[in-house]
mmCIF file of C-alpha atoms in Angstrom:
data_model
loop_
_atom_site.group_PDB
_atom_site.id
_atom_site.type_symbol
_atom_site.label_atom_id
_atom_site.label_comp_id
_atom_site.label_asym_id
_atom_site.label_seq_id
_atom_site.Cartn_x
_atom_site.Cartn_y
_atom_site.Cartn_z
ATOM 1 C CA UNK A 1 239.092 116.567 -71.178
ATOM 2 C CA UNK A 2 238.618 119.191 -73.676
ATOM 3 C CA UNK A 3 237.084 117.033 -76.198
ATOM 4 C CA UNK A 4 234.788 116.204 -73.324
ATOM 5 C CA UNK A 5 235.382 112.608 -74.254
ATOM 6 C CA UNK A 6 233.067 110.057 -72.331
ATOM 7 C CA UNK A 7 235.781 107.425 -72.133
ATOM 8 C CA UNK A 8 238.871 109.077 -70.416
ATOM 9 C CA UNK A 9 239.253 106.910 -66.990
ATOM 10 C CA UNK A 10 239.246 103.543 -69.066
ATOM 11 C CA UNK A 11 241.634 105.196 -71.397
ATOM 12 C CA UNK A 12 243.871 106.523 -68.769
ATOM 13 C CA UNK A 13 243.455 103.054 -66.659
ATOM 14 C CA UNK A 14 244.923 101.318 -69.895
ATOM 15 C CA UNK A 15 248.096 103.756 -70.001
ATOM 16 C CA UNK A 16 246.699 105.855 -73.127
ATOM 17 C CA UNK A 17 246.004 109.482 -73.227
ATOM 18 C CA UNK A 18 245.061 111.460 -75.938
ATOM 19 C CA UNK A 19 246.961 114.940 -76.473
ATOM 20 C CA UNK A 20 245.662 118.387 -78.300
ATOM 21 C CA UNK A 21 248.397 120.426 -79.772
ATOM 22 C CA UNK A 22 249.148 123.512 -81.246
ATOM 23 C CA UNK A 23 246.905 125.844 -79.139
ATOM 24 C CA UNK A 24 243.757 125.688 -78.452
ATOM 25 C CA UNK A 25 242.182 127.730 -81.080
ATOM 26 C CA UNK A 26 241.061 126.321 -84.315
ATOM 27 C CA UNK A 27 240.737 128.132 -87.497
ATOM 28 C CA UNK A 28 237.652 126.436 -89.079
ATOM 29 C CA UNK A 29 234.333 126.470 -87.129
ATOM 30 C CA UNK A 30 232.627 122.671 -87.271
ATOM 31 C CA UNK A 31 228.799 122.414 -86.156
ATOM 32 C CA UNK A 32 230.233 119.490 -83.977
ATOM 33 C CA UNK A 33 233.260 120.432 -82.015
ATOM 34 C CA UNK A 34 233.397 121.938 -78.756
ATOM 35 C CA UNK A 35 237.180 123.247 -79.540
ATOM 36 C CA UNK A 36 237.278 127.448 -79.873
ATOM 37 C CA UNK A 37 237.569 129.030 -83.213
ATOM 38 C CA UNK A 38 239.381 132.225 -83.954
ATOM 39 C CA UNK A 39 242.837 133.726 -84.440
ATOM 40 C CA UNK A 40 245.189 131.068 -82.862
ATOM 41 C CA UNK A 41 248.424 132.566 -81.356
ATOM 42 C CA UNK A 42 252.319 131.595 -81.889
ATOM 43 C CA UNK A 43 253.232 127.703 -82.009
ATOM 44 C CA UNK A 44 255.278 126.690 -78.266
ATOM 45 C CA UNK A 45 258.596 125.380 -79.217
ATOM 46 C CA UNK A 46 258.679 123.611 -76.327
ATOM 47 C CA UNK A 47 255.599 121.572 -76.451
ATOM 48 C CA UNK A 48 257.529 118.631 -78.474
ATOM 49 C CA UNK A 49 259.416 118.029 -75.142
ATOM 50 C CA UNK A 50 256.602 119.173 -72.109
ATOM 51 C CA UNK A 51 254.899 116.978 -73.925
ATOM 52 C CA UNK A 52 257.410 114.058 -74.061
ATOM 53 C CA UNK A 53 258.203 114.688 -70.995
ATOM 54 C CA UNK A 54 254.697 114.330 -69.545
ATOM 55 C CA UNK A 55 254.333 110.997 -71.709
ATOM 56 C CA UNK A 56 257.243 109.726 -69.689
ATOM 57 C CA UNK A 57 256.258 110.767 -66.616
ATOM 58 C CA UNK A 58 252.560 109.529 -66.820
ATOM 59 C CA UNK A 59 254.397 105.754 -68.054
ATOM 60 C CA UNK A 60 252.231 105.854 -71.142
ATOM 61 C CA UNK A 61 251.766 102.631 -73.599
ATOM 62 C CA UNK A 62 250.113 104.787 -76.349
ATOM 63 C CA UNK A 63 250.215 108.525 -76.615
ATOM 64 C CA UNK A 64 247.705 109.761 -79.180
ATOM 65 C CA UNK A 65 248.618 113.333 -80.812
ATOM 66 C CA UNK A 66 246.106 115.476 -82.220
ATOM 67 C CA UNK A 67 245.423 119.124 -82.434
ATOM 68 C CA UNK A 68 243.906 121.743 -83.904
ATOM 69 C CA UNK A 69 243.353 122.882 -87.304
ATOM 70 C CA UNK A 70 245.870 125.586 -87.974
ATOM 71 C CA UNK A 71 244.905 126.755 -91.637
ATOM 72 C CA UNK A 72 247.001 129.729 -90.940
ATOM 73 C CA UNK A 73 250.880 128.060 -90.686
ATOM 74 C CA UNK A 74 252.364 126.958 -94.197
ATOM 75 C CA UNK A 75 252.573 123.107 -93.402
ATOM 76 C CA UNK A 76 249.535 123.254 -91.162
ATOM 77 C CA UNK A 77 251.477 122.717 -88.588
ATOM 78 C CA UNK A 78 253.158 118.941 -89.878
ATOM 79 C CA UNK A 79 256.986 120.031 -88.257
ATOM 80 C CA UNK A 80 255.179 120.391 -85.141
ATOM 81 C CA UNK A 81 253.736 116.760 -85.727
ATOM 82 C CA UNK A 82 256.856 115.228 -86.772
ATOM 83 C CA UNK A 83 259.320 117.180 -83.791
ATOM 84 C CA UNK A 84 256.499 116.116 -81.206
ATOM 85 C CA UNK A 85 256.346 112.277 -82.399
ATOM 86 C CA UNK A 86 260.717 112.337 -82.141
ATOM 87 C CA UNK A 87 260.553 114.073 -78.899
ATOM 88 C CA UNK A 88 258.169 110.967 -77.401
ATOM 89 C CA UNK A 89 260.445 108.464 -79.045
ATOM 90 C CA UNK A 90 263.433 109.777 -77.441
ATOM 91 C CA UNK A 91 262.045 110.223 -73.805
ATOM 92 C CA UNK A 92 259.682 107.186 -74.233
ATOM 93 C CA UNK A 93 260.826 104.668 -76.459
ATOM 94 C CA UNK A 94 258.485 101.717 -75.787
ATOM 95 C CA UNK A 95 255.401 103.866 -76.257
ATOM 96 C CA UNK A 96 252.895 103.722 -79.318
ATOM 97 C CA UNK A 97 252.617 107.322 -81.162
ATOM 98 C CA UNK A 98 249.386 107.756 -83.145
ATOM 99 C CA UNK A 99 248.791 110.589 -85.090
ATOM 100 C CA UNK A 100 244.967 111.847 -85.366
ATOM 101 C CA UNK A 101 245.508 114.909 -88.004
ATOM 102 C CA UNK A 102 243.470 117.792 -89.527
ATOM 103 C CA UNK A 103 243.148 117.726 -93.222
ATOM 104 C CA UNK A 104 246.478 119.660 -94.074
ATOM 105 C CA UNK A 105 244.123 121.839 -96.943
ATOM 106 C CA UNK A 106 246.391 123.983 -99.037
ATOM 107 C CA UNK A 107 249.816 122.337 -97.473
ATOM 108 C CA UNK A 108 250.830 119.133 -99.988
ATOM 109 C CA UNK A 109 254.031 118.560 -98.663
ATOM 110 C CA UNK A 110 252.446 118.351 -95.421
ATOM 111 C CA UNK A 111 251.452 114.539 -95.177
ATOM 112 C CA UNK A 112 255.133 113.642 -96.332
ATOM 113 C CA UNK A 113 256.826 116.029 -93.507
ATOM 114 C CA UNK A 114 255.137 113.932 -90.844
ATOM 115 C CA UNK A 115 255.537 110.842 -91.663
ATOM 116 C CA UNK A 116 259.121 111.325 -92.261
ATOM 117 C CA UNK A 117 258.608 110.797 -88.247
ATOM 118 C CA UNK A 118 257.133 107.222 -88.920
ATOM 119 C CA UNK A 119 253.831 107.100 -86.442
ATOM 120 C CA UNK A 120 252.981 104.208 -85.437
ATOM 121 C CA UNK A 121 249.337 105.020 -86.544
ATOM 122 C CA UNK A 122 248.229 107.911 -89.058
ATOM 123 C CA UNK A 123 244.451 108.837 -88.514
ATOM 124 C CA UNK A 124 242.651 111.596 -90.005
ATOM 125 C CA UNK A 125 238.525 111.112 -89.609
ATOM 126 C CA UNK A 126 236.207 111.329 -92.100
ATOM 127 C CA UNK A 127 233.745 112.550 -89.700
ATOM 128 C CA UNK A 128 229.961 112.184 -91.727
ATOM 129 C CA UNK A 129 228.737 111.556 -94.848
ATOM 130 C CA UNK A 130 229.380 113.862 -98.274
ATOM 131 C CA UNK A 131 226.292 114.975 -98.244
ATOM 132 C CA UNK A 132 226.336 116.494 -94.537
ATOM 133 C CA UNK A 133 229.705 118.458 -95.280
ATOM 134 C CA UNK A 134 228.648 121.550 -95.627
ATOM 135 C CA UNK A 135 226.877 121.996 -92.450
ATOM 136 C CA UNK A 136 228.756 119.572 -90.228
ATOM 137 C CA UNK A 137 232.543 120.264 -91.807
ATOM 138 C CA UNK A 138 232.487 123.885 -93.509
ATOM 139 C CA UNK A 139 235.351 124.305 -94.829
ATOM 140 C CA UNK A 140 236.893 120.685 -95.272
ATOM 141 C CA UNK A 141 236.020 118.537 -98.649
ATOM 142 C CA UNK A 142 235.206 114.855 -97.960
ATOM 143 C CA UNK A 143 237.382 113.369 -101.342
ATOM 144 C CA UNK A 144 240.032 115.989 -100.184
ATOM 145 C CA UNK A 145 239.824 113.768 -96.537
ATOM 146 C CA UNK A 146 239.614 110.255 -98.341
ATOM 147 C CA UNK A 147 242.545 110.981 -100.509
ATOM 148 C CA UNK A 148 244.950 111.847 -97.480
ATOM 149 C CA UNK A 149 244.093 108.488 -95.616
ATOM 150 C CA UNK A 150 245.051 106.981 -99.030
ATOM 151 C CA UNK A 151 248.316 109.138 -100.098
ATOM 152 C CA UNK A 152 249.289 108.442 -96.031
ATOM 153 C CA UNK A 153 249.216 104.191 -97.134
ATOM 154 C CA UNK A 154 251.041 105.106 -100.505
ATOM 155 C CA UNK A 155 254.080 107.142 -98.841
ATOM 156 C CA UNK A 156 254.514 104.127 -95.950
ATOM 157 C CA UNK A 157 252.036 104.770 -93.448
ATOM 158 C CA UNK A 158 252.389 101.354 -91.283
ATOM 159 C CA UNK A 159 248.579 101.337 -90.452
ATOM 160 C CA UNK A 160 245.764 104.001 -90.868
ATOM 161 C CA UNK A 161 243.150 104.595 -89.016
ATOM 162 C CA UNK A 162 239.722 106.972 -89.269
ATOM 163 C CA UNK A 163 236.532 107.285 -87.822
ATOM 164 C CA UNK A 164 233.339 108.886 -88.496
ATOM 165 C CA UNK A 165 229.354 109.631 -86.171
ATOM 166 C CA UNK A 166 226.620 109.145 -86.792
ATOM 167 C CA UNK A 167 222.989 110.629 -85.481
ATOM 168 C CA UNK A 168 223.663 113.906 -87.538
ATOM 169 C CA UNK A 169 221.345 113.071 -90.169
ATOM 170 C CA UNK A 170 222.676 110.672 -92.190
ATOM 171 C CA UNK A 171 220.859 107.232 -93.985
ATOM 172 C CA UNK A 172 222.116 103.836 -93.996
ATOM 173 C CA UNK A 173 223.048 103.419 -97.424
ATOM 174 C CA UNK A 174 225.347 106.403 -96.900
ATOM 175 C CA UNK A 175 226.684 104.771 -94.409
ATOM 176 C CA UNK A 176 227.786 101.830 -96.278
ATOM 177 C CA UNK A 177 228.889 104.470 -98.896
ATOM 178 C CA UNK A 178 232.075 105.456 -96.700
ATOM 179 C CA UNK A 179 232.517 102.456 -95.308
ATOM 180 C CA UNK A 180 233.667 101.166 -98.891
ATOM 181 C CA UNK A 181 235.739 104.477 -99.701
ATOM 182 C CA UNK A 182 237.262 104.083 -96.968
ATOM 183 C CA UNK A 183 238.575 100.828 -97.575
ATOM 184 C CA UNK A 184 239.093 101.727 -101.248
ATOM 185 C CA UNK A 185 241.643 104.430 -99.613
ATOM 186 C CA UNK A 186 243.287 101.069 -97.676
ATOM 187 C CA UNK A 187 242.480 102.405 -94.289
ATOM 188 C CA UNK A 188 242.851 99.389 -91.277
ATOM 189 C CA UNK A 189 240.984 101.066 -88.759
ATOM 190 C CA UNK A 190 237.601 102.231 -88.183
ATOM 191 C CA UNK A 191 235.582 104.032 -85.294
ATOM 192 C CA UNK A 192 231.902 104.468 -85.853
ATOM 193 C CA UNK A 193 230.500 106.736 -82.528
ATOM 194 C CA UNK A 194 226.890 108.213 -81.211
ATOM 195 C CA UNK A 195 227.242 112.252 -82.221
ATOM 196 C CA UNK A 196 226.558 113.958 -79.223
ATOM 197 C CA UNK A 197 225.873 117.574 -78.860
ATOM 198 C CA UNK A 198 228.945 119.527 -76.679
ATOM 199 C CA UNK A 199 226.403 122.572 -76.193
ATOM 200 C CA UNK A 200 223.080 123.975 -77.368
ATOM 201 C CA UNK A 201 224.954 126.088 -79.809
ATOM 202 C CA UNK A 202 225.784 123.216 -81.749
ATOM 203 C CA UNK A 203 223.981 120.718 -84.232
ATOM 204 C CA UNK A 204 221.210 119.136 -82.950
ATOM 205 C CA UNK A 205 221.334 115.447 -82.440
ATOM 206 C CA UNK A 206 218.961 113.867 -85.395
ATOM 207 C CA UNK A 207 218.528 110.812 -83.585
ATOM 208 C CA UNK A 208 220.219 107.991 -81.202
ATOM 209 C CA UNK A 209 221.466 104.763 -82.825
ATOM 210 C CA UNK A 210 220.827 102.187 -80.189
ATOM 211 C CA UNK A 211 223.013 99.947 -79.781
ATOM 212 C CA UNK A 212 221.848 97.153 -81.101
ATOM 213 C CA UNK A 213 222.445 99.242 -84.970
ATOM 214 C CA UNK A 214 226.240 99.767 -83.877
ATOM 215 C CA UNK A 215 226.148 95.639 -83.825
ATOM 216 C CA UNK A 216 224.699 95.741 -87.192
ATOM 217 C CA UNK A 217 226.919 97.687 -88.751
ATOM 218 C CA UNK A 218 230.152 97.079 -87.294
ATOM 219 C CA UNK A 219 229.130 93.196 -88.567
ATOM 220 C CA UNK A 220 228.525 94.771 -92.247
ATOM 221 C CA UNK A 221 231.521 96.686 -92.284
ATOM 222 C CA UNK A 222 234.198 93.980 -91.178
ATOM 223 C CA UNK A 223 233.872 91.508 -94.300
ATOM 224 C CA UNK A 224 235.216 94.707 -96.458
ATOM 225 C CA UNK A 225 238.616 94.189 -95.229
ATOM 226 C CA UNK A 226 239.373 96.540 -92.055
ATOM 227 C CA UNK A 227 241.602 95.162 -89.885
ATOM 228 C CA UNK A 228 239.427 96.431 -86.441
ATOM 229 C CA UNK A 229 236.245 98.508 -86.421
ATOM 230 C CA UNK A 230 234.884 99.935 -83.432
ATOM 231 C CA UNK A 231 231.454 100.948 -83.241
ATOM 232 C CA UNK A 232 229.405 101.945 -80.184
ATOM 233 C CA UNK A 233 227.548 104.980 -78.364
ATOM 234 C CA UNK A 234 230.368 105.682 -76.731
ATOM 235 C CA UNK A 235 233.060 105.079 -79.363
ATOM 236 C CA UNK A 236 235.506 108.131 -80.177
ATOM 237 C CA UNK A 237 238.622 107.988 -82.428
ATOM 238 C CA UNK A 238 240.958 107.326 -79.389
ATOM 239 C CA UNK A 239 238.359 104.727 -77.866
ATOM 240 C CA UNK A 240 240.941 101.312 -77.153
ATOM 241 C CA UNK A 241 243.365 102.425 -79.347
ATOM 242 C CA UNK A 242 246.276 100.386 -77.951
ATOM 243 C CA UNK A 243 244.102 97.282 -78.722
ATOM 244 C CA UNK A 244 243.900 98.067 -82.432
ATOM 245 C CA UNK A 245 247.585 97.223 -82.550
ATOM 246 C CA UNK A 246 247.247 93.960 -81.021
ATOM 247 C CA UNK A 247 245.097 90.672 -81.558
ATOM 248 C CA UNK A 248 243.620 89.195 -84.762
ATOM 249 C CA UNK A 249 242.783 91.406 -87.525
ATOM 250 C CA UNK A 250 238.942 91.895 -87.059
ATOM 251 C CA UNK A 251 238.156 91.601 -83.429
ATOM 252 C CA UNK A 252 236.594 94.049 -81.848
ATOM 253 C CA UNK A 253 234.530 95.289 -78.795
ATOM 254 C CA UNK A 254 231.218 97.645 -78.459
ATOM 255 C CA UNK A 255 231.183 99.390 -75.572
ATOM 256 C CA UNK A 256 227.820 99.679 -73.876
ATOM 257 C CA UNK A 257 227.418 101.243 -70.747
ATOM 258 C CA UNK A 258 227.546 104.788 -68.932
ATOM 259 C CA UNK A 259 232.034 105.578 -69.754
ATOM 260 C CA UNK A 260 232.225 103.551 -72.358
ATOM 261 C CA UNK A 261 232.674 100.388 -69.731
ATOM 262 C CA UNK A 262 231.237 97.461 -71.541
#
């Protein structure tokens, strides 16, 4: 809801859900996001289990954790990950935990604290092309991003996962750029979405990739190894993620219509 994600009722109507944690403050500022940017306050010590506990309660198949960047704690907030992905284990043990992290910038022994907790799914997203980083991604560093979805497959990461818009200015042939470095960093999983513009205080939308394009290169990009790409108007990084677990390596669905309903 916060995310203002166009897809949450076929989400929720597949028993998924998608959770922000650690506050709701972030400390970088990207020309994308609609989450707030400041000083965050104190981590809850009780999300781990409210959060668990609403997971259980809500009969989830595949919980989603994300959150905020939190430049300002010394692991970037990875403990939190890891006690949040036990505490959903131990209430709801049949449920899928993905992990959709910040960057961890600054905090090396970050990636291994988390996955000491073994997600089922490690996604960071590369978000745009190099070239755009500096106005869409201050602050982050696009081979700093590529190398964490690669160090996640070298310390045991079962399956990775990232995702990236487009509409913000980018060309084709970038596009196909980090679509290969991406698989060069062994990532599975790919989402490829239509950037949409939370607010007029944010980037302008360069243009609308109909959906016919999505077709195109969601066909271009599945030779090159990834195990499921999504790629649609209405795709976002949570968009069908139970389904990326399951099926034959390389099938995938665009949605089309007003939701994300195909």
């Amino acid at each position: 809801e916060e995310a203002r994600c166009p897809n949450v009722f076929e989400c929720w109507g597949e028993r998924t859900a998608t959770f922000m944690i650690l506050g709701d403050i972030c400390t970088r500022r990207c020309g994308f996001c609609a989450v707030k940017t400041g000083a965050p306050g104190p981590v809850d010590p009780r999300e781990p289990d409210s959060l668990a506990e609403a997971v259980e309660r809500m009969e989830l198949a595949h919980a989603v954790i994300t959150s905020v960047t939190r430049d300002d704690l010394p692991d970037g907030g990875a403990a939190h990950f890891a006690a949040v992905i036990r505490a959903v284990r131990e209430r709801r043990p049949g449920c899928a935990v993905e992990v959709l992290t910040p960057d961890f910038r600054g905090a090396p022994e970050a990636l291994g604290i988390l996955l000491e907790a073994v997600p089922d799914v490690f996604a960071h997203n590369i978000e745009t092309v190099p070239r755009l980083y500096r106005t869409v991604r201050p602050g982050s560093v696009y081979r700093h991003s590529l190398s964490l979805l690669s160090r996640a497959r070298q310390l045991g990461a079962p399956v990775t996962k990232s995702g990236f818009m487009l509409g913000l200015g980018e060309e084709r042939r970038e596009i196909g750029e980090i679509l290969s470095g991406l698989r060069e960093a062994r990532v599975d999983i790919v989402t490829i979405g239509q950037y949409l513009r939370p607010t007029g205080g944010h980037l302008p939308v360069s243009r609308f990739v109909t959906p016919a394009e999505f077709e195109e290169i969601r066909r271009e990009a599945l030779p090159l190894g990834f195990r499921h790409v999504e790629a649609g108007p209405l795709v976002r990084s949570s968009y069908r993620a139970s389904r990326h677990l399951q099926g034959t390596p390389g099938e995938a669905q665009t949605p089309q219509g007003k939701g994300g309903e195909p």
